[in-house]
PDB file of C-alpha atoms and ligand atoms in Angstrom:
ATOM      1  CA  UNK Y   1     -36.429  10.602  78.270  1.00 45.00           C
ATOM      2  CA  UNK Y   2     -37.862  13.373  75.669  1.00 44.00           C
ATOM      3  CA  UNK Y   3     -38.077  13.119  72.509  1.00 45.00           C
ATOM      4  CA  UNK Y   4     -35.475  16.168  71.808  1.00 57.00           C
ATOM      5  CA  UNK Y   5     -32.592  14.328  73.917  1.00 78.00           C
ATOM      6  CA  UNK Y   6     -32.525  11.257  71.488  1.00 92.00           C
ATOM      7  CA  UNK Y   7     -33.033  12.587  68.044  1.00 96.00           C
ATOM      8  CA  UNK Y   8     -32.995   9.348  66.147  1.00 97.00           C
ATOM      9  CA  UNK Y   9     -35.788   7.829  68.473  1.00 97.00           C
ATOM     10  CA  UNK Y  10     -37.565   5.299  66.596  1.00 97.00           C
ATOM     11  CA  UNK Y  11     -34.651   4.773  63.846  1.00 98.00           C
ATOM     12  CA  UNK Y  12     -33.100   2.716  62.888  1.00 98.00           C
ATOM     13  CA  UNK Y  13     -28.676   2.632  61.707  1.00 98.00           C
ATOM     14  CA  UNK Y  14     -26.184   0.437  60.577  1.00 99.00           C
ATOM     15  CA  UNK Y  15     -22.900   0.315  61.182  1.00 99.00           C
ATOM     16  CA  UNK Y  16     -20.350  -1.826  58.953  1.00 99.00           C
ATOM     17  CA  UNK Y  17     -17.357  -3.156  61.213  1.00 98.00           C
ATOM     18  CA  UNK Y  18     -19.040  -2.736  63.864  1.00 99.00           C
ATOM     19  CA  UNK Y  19     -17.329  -5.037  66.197  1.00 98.00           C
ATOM     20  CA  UNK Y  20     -14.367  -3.123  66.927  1.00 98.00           C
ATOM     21  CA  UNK Y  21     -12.632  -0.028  67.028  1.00 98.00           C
ATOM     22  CA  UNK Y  22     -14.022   3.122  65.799  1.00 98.00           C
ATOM     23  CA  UNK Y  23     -17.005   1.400  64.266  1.00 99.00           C
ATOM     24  CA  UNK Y  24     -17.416  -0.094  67.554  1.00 98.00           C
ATOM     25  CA  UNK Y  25     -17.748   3.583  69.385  1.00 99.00           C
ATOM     26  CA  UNK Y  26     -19.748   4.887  66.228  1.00 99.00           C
ATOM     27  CA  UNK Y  27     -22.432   2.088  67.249  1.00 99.00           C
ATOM     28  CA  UNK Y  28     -22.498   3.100  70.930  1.00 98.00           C
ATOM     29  CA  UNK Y  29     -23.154   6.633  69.947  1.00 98.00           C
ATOM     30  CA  UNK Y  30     -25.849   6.833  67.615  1.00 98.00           C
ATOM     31  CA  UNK Y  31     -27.302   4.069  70.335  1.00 98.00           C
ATOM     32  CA  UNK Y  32     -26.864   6.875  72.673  1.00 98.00           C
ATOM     33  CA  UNK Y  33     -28.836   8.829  70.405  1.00 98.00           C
ATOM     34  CA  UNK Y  34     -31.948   6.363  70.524  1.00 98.00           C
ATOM     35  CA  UNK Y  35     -31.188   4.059  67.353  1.00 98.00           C
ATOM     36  CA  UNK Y  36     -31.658   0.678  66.207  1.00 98.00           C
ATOM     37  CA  UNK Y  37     -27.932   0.008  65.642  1.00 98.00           C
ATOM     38  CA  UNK Y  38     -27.110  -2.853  63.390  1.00 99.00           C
ATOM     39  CA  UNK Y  39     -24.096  -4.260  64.004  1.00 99.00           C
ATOM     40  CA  UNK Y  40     -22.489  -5.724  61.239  1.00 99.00           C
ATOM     41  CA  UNK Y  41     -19.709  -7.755  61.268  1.00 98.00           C
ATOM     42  CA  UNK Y  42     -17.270 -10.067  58.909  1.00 98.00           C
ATOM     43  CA  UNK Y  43     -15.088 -12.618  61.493  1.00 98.00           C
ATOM     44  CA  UNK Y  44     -15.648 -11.111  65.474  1.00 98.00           C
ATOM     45  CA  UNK Y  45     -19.182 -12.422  66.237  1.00 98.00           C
ATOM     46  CA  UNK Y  46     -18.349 -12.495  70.036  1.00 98.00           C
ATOM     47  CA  UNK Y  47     -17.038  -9.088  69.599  1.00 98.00           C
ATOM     48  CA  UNK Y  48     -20.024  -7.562  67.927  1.00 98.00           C
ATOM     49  CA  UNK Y  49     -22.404  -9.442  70.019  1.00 98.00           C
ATOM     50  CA  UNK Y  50     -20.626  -7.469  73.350  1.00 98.00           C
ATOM     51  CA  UNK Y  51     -21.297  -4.380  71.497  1.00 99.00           C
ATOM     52  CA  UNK Y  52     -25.325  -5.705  71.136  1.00 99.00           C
ATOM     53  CA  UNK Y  53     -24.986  -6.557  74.857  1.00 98.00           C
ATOM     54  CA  UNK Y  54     -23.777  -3.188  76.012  1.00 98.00           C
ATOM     55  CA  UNK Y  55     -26.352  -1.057  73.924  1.00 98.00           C
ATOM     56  CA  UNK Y  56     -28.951  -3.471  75.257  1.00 98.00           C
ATOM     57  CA  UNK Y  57     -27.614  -3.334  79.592  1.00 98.00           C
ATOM     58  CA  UNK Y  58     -27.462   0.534  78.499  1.00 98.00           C
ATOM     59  CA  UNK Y  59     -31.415   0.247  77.780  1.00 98.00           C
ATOM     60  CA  UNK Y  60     -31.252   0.588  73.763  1.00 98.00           C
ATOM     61  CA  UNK Y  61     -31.605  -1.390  71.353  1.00 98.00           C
ATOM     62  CA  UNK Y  62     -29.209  -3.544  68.917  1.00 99.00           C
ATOM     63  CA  UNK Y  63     -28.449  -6.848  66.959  1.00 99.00           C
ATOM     64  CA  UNK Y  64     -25.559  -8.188  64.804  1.00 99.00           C
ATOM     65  CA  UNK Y  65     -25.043  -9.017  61.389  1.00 99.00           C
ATOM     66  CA  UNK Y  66     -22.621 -10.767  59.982  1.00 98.00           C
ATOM     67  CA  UNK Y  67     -21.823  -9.910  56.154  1.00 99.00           C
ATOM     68  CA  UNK Y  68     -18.676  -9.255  54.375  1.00 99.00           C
ATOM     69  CA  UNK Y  69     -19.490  -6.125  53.142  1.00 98.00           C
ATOM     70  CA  UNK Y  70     -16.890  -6.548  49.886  1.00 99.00           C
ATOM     71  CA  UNK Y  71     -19.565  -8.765  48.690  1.00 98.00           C
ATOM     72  CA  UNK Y  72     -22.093  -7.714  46.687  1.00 98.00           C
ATOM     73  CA  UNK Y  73     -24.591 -10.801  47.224  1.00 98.00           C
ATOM     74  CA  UNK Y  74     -23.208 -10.534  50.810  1.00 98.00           C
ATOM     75  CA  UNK Y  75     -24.438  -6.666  51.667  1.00 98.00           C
ATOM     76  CA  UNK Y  76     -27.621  -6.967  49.367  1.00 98.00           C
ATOM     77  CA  UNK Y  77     -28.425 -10.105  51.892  1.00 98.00           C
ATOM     78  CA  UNK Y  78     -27.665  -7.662  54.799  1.00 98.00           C
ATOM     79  CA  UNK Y  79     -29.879  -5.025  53.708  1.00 98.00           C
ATOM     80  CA  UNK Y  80     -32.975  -6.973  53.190  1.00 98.00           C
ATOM     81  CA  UNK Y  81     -32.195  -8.428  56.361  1.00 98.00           C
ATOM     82  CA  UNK Y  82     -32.486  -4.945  57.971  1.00 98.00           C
ATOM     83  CA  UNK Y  83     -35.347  -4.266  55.843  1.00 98.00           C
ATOM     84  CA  UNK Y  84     -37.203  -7.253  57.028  1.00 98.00           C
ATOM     85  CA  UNK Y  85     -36.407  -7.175  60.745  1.00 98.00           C
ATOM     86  CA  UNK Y  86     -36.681  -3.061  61.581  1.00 98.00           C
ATOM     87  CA  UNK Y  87     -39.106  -2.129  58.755  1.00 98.00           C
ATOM     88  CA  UNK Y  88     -36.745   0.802  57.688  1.00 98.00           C
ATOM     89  CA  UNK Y  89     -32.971   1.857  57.814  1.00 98.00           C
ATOM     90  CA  UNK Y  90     -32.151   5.521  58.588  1.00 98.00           C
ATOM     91  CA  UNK Y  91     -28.684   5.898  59.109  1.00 98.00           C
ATOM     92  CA  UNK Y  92     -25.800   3.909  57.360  1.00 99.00           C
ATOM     93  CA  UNK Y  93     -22.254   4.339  58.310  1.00 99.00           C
ATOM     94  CA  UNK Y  94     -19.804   2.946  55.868  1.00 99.00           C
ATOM     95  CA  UNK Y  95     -17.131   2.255  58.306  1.00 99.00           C
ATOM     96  CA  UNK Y  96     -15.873  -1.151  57.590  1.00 99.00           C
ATOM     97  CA  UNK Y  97     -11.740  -1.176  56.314  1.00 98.00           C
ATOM     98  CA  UNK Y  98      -8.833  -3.238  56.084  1.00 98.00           C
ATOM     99  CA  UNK Y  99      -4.855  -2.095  55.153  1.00 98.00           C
ATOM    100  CA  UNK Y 100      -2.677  -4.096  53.497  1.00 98.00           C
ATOM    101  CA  UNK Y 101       0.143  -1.968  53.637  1.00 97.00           C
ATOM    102  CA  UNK Y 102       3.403  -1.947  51.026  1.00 97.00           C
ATOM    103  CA  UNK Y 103       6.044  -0.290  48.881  1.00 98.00           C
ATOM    104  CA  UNK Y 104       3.964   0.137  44.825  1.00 98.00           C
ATOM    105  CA  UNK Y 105       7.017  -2.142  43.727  1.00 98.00           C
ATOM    106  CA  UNK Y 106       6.449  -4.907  45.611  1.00 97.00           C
ATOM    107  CA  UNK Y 107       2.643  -4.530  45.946  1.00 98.00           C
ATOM    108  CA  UNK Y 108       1.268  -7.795  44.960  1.00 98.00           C
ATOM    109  CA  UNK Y 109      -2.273  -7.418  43.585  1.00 98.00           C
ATOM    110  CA  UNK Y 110      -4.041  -9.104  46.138  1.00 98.00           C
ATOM    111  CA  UNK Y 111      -3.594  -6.375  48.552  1.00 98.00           C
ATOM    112  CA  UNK Y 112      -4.482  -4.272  45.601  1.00 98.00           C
ATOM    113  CA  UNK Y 113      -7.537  -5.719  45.202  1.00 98.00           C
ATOM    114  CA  UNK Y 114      -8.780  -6.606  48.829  1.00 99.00           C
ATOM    115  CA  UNK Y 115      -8.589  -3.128  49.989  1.00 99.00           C
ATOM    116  CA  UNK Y 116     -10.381  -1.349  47.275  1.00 99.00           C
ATOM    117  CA  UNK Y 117     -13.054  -4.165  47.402  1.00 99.00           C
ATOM    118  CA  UNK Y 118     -13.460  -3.507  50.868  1.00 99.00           C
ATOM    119  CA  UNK Y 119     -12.409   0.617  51.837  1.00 99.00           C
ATOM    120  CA  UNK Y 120     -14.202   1.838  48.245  1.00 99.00           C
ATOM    121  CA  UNK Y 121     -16.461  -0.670  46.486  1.00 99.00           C
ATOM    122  CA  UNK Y 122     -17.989  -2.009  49.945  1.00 99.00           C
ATOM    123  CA  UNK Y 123     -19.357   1.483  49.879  1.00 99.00           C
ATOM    124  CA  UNK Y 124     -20.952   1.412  46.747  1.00 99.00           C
ATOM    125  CA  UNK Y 125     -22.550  -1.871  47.170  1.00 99.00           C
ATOM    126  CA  UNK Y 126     -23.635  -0.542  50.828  1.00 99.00           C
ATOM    127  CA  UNK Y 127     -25.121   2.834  49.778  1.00 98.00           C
ATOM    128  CA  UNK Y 128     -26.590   1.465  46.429  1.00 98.00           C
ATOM    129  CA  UNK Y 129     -28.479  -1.101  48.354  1.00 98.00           C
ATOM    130  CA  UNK Y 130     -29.636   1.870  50.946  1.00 98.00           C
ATOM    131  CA  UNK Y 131     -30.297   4.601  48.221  1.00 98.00           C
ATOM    132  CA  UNK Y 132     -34.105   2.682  47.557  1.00 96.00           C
ATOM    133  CA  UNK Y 133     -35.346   2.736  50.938  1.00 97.00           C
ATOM    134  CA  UNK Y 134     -33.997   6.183  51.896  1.00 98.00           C
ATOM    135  CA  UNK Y 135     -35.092   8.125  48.527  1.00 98.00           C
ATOM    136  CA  UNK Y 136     -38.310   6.546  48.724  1.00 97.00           C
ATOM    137  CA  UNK Y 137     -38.562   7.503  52.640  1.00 97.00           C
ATOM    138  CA  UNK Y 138     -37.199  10.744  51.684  1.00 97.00           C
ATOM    139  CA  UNK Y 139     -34.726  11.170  54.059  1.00 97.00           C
ATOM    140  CA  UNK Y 140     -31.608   9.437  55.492  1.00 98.00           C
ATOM    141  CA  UNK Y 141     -27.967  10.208  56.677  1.00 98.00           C
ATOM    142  CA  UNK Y 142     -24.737   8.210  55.206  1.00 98.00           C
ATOM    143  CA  UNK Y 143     -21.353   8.867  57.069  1.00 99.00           C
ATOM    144  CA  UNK Y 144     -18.185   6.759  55.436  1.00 99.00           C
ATOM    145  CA  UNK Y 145     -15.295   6.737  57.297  1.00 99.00           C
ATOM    146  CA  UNK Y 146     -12.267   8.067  54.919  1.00 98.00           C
ATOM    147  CA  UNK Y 147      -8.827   8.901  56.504  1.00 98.00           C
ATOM    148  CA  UNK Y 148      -6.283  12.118  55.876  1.00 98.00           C
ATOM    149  CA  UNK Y 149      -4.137   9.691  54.283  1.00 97.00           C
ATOM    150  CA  UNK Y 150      -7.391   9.889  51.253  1.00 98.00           C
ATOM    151  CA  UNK Y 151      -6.750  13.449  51.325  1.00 98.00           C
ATOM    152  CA  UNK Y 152      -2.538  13.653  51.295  1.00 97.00           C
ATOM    153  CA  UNK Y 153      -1.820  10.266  50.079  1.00 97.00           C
ATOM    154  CA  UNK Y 154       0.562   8.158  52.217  1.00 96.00           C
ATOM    155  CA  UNK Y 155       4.240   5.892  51.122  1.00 96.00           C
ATOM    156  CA  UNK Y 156       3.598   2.420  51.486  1.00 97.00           C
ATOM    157  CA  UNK Y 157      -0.153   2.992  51.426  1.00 98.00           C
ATOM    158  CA  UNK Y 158      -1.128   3.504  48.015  1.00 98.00           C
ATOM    159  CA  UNK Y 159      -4.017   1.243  47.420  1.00 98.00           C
ATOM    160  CA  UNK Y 160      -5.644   2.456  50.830  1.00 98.00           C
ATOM    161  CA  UNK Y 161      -4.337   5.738  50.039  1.00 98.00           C
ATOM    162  CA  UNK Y 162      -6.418   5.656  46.447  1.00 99.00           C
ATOM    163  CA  UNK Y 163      -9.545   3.764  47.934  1.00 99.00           C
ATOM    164  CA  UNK Y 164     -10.013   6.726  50.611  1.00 99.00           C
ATOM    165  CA  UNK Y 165      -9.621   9.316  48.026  1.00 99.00           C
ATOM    166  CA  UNK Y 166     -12.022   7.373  45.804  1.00 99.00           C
ATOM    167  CA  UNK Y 167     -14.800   7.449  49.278  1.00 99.00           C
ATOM    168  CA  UNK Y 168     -14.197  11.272  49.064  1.00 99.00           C
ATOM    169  CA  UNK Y 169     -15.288  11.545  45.312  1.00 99.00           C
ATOM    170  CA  UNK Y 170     -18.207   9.036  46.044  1.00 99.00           C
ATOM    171  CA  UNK Y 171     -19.162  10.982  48.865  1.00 99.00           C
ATOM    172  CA  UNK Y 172     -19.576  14.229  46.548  1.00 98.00           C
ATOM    173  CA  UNK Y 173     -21.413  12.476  43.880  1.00 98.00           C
ATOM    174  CA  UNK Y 174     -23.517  10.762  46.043  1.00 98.00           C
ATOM    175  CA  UNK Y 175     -24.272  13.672  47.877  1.00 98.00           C
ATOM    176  CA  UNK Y 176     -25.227  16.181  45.055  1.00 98.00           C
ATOM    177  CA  UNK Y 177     -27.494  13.318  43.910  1.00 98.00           C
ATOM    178  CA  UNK Y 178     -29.510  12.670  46.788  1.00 98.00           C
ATOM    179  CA  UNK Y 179     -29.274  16.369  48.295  1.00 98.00           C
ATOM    180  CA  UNK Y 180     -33.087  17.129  47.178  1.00 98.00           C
ATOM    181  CA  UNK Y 181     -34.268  14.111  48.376  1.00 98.00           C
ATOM    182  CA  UNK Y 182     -33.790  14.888  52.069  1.00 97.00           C
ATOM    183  CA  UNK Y 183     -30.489  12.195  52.192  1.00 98.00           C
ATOM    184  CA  UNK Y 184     -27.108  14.002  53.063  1.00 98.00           C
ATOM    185  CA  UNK Y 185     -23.949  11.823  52.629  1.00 98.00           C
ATOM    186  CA  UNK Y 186     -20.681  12.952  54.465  1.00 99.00           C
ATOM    187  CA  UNK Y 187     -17.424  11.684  55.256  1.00 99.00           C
ATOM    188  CA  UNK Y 188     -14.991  11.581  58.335  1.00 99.00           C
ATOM    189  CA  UNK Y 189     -11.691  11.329  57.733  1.00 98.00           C
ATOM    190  CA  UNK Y 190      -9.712  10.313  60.865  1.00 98.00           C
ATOM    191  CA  UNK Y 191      -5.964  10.642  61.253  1.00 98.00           C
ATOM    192  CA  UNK Y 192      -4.403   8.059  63.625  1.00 97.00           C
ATOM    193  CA  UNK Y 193      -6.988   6.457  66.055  1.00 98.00           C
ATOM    194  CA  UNK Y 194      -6.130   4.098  69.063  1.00 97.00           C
ATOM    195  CA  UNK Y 195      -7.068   0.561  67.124  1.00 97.00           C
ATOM    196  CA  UNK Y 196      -6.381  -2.730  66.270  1.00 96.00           C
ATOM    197  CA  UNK Y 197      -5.697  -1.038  62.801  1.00 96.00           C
ATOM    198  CA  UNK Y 198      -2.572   1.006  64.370  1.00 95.00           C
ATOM    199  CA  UNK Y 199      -1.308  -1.200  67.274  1.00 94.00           C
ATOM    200  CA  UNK Y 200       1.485  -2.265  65.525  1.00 90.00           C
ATOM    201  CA  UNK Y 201       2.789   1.216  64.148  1.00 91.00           C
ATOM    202  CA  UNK Y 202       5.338   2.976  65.383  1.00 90.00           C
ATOM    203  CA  UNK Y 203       4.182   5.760  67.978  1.00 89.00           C
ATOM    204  CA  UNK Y 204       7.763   8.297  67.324  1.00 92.00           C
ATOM    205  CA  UNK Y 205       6.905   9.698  64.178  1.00 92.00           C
ATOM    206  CA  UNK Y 206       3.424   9.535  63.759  1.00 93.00           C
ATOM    207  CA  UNK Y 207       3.151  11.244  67.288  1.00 95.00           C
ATOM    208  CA  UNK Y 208       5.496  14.560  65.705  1.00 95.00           C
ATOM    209  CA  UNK Y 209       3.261  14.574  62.775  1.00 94.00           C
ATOM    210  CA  UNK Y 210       0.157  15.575  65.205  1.00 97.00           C
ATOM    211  CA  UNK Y 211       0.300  18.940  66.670  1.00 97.00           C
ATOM    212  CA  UNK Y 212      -2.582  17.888  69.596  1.00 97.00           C
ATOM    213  CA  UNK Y 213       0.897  15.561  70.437  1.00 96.00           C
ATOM    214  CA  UNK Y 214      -1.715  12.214  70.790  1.00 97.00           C
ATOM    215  CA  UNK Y 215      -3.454   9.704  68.981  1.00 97.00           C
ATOM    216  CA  UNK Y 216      -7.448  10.168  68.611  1.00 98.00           C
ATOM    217  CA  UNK Y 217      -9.459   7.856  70.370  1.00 98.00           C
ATOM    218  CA  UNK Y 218     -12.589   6.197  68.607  1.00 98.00           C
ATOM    219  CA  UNK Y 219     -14.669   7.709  70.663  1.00 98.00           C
ATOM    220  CA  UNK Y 220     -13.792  11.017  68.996  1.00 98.00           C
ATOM    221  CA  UNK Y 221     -14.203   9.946  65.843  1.00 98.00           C
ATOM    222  CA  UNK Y 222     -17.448   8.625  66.994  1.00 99.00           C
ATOM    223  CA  UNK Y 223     -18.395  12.060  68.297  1.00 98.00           C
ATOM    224  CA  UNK Y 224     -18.241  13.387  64.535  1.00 98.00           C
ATOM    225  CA  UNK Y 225     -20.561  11.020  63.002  1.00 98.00           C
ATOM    226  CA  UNK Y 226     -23.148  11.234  65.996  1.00 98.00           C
ATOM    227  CA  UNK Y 227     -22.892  15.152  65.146  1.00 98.00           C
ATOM    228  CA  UNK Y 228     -23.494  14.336  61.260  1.00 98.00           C
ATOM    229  CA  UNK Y 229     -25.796  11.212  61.997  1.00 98.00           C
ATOM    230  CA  UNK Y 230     -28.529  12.923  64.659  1.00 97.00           C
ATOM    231  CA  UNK Y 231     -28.252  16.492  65.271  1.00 95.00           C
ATOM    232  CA  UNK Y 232     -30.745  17.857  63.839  1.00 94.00           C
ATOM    233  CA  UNK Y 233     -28.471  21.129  62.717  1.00 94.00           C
ATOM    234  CA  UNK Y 234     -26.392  18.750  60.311  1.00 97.00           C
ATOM    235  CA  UNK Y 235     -29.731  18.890  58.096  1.00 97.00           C
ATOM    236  CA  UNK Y 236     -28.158  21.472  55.747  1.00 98.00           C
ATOM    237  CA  UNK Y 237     -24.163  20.027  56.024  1.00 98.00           C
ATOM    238  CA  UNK Y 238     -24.037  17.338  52.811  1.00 98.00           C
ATOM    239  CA  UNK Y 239     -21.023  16.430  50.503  1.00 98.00           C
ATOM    240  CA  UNK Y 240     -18.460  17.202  53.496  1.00 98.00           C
ATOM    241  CA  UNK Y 241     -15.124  15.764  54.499  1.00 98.00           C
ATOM    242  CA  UNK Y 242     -14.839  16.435  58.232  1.00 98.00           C
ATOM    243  CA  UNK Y 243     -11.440  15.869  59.683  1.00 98.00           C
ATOM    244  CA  UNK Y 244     -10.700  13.988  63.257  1.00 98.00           C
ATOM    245  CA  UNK Y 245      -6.811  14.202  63.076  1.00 98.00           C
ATOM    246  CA  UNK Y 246      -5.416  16.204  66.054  1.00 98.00           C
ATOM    247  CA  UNK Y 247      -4.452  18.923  63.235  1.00 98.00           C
ATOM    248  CA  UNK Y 248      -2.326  16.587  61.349  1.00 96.00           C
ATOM    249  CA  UNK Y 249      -3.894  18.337  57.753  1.00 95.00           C
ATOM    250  CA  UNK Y 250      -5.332  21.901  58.238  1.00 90.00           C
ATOM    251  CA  UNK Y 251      -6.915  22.304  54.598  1.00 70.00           C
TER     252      UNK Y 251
HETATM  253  P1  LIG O   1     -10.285  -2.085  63.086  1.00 51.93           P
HETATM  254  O1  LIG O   1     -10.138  -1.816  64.529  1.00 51.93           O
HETATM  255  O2  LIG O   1      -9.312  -2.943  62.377  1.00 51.93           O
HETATM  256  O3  LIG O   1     -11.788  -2.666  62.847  1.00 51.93           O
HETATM  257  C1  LIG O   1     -12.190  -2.977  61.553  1.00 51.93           C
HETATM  258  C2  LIG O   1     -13.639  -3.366  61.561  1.00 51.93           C
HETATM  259  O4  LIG O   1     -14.018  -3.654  60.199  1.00 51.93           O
HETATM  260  C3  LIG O   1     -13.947  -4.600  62.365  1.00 51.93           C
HETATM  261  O5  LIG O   1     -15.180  -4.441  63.006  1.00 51.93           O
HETATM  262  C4  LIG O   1     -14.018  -5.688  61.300  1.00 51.93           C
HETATM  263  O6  LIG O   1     -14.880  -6.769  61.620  1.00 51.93           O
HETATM  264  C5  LIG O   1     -14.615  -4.940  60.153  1.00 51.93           C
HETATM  265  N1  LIG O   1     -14.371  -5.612  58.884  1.00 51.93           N
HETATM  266  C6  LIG O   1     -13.182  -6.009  58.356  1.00 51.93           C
HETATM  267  N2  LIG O   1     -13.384  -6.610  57.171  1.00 51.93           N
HETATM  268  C7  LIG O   1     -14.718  -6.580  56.934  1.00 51.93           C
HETATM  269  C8  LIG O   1     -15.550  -7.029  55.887  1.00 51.93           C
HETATM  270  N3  LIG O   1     -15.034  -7.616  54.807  1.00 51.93           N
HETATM  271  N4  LIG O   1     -16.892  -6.849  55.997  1.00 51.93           N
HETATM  272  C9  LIG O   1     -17.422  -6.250  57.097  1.00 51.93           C
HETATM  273  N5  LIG O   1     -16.685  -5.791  58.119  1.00 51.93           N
HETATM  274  C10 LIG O   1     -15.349  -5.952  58.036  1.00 51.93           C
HETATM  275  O7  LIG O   1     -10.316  -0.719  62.253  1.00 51.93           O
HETATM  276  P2  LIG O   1     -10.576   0.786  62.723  1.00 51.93           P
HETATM  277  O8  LIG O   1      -9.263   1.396  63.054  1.00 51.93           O
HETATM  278  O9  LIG O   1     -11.678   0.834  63.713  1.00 51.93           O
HETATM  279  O10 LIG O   1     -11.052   1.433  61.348  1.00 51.93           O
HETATM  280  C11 LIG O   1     -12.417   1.670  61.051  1.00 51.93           C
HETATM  281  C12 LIG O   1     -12.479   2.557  59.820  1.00 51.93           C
HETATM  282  O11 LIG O   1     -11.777   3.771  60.058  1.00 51.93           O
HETATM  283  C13 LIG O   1     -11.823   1.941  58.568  1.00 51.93           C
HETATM  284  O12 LIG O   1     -12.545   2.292  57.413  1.00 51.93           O
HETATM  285  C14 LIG O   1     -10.457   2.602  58.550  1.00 51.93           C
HETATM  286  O13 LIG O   1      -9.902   2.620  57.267  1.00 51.93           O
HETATM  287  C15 LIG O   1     -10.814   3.979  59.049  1.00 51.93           C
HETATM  288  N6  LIG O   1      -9.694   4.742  59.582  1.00 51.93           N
HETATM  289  C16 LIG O   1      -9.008   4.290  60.674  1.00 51.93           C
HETATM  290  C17 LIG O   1      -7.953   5.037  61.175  1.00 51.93           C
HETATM  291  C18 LIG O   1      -7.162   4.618  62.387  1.00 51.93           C
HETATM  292  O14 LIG O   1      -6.168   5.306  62.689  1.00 51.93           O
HETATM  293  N7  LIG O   1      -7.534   3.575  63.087  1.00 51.93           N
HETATM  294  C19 LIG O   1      -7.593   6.229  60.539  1.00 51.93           C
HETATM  295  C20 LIG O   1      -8.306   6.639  59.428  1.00 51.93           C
HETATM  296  C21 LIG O   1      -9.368   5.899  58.962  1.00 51.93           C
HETATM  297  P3  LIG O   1     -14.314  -8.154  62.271  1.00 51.93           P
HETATM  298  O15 LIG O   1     -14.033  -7.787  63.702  1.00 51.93           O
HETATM  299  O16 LIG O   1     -15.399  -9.108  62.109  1.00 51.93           O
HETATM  300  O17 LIG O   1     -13.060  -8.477  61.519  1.00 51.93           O
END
């Protein structure tokens, strides 16, 4: 295949939560694309190794990780680990996130806790332990995964709510401080995606909140990132938050 038709030939990504869901169809695209893909996982090693499996029968080239990215130890482990086996790591997609959804009143702070240690400080540790590598390769593309509900705040979500608005501002920061080192850093913020994650919602009002009248399927979330990842015309789009939500917010 030229060179041209898979742009991030020779590179190498990683995915966090890769086993499932829209972390799942990120990995299959930039795969697509001509990557490496890590596949990091915390629990689903079956799962993530049928993502390896299908990059691999499709002709690319993949393995999993298991890490739970909340962990500091845990993701600097993971990193080196990429470091050691590929030689280099390109493309990070902080994707990995839990909900622990509640009322603020009865909130207990456990479900606090767990989902900004996961949704907002998993993507510190991830992007701190990336920064070396990239800035000293000079170049590199990080993608987290936000949501709308980051960007309008949602009842009964406020600690998932605050940890996707908190990706938003690292995702600025981050950005203006690696922009002239040939790293951009961008976020996606989904609306409601066909997961695990939303199986158990119900479909009424969430489905009159989206004027495409659907949910979004991973796959178009995945579409996003790939865009932001490995076309080469994303060079000169950093510090963005790119919406996937059916027109749910049009800000
Ligand atoms: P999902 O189907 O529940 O999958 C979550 C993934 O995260 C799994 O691969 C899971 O791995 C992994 N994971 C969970 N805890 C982890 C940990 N501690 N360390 C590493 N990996 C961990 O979720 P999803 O719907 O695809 O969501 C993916 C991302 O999109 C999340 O950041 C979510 O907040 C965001 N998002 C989703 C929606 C939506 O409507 N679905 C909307 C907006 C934003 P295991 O399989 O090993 O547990």
């Amino acid at each position: 295949m030229p060179a041209a038709a898979t742009p991030l030939a020779g590179q190498t990504a990683l995915v966090t939560g890769a086993s499932r869901g829209i972390g799942r169809a990120i990995a299959l695209a930039l795969a697509a694309e001509g990557a490496e893909l890590v596949v990091n996982y915390a629990r689903s090693a079956s799962a993530a190794e049928a993502v390896v499996a299908e990059i691999v029968a499709a002709g690319g080239r993949a393995y999993a990780l298991a890490a739970d990215v909340a962990k500091e130890a845990a993701v600097d482990g993971l990193i080196q680990a990429v470091l050691e086996r590929s030689g280099r790591l390109d493309v990070l997609v902080n994707n990995a996130g839990i909900t622990r959804d509640g009322l603020l009143l009865r909130m207990k702070t456990a479900d606090w806790q767990a989902v900004i240690d996961l949704n907002l400080t998993g993507v510190f540790f991830c992007t701190r332990a990336v920064s070396r590598p990239m800035l000293k390769a000079r170049r590199g593309r990080i993608i987290n995964i936000t949501s709308v509900v980051g960007l309008t705040g949602n009842p009964g979500q406020a600690n998932y709510s605050a940890a996707k608005a908190g990706v938003v501002g690292f995702t600025r920061s981050t950005a203006a401080e690696f922009a002239s080192r040939g790293i951009t850093v961008n976020a996606v913020a989904p609306g409601f995606i066909a997961t695990d994650m939303t199986e158990g919602l119900d479909p009424e009002p969430i489905l009159k909140a989206i004027p495409v009248g659907r949910l979004g399927q991973p796959e178009e979330v995945a579409g996003a990132v790939r865009f932001l990842a490995a076309d080469p015309a994303a060079a000169y789009i950093t510090g963005q938050v790119l919406q996937v939500d059916g027109g749910m917010l049009m800000a």
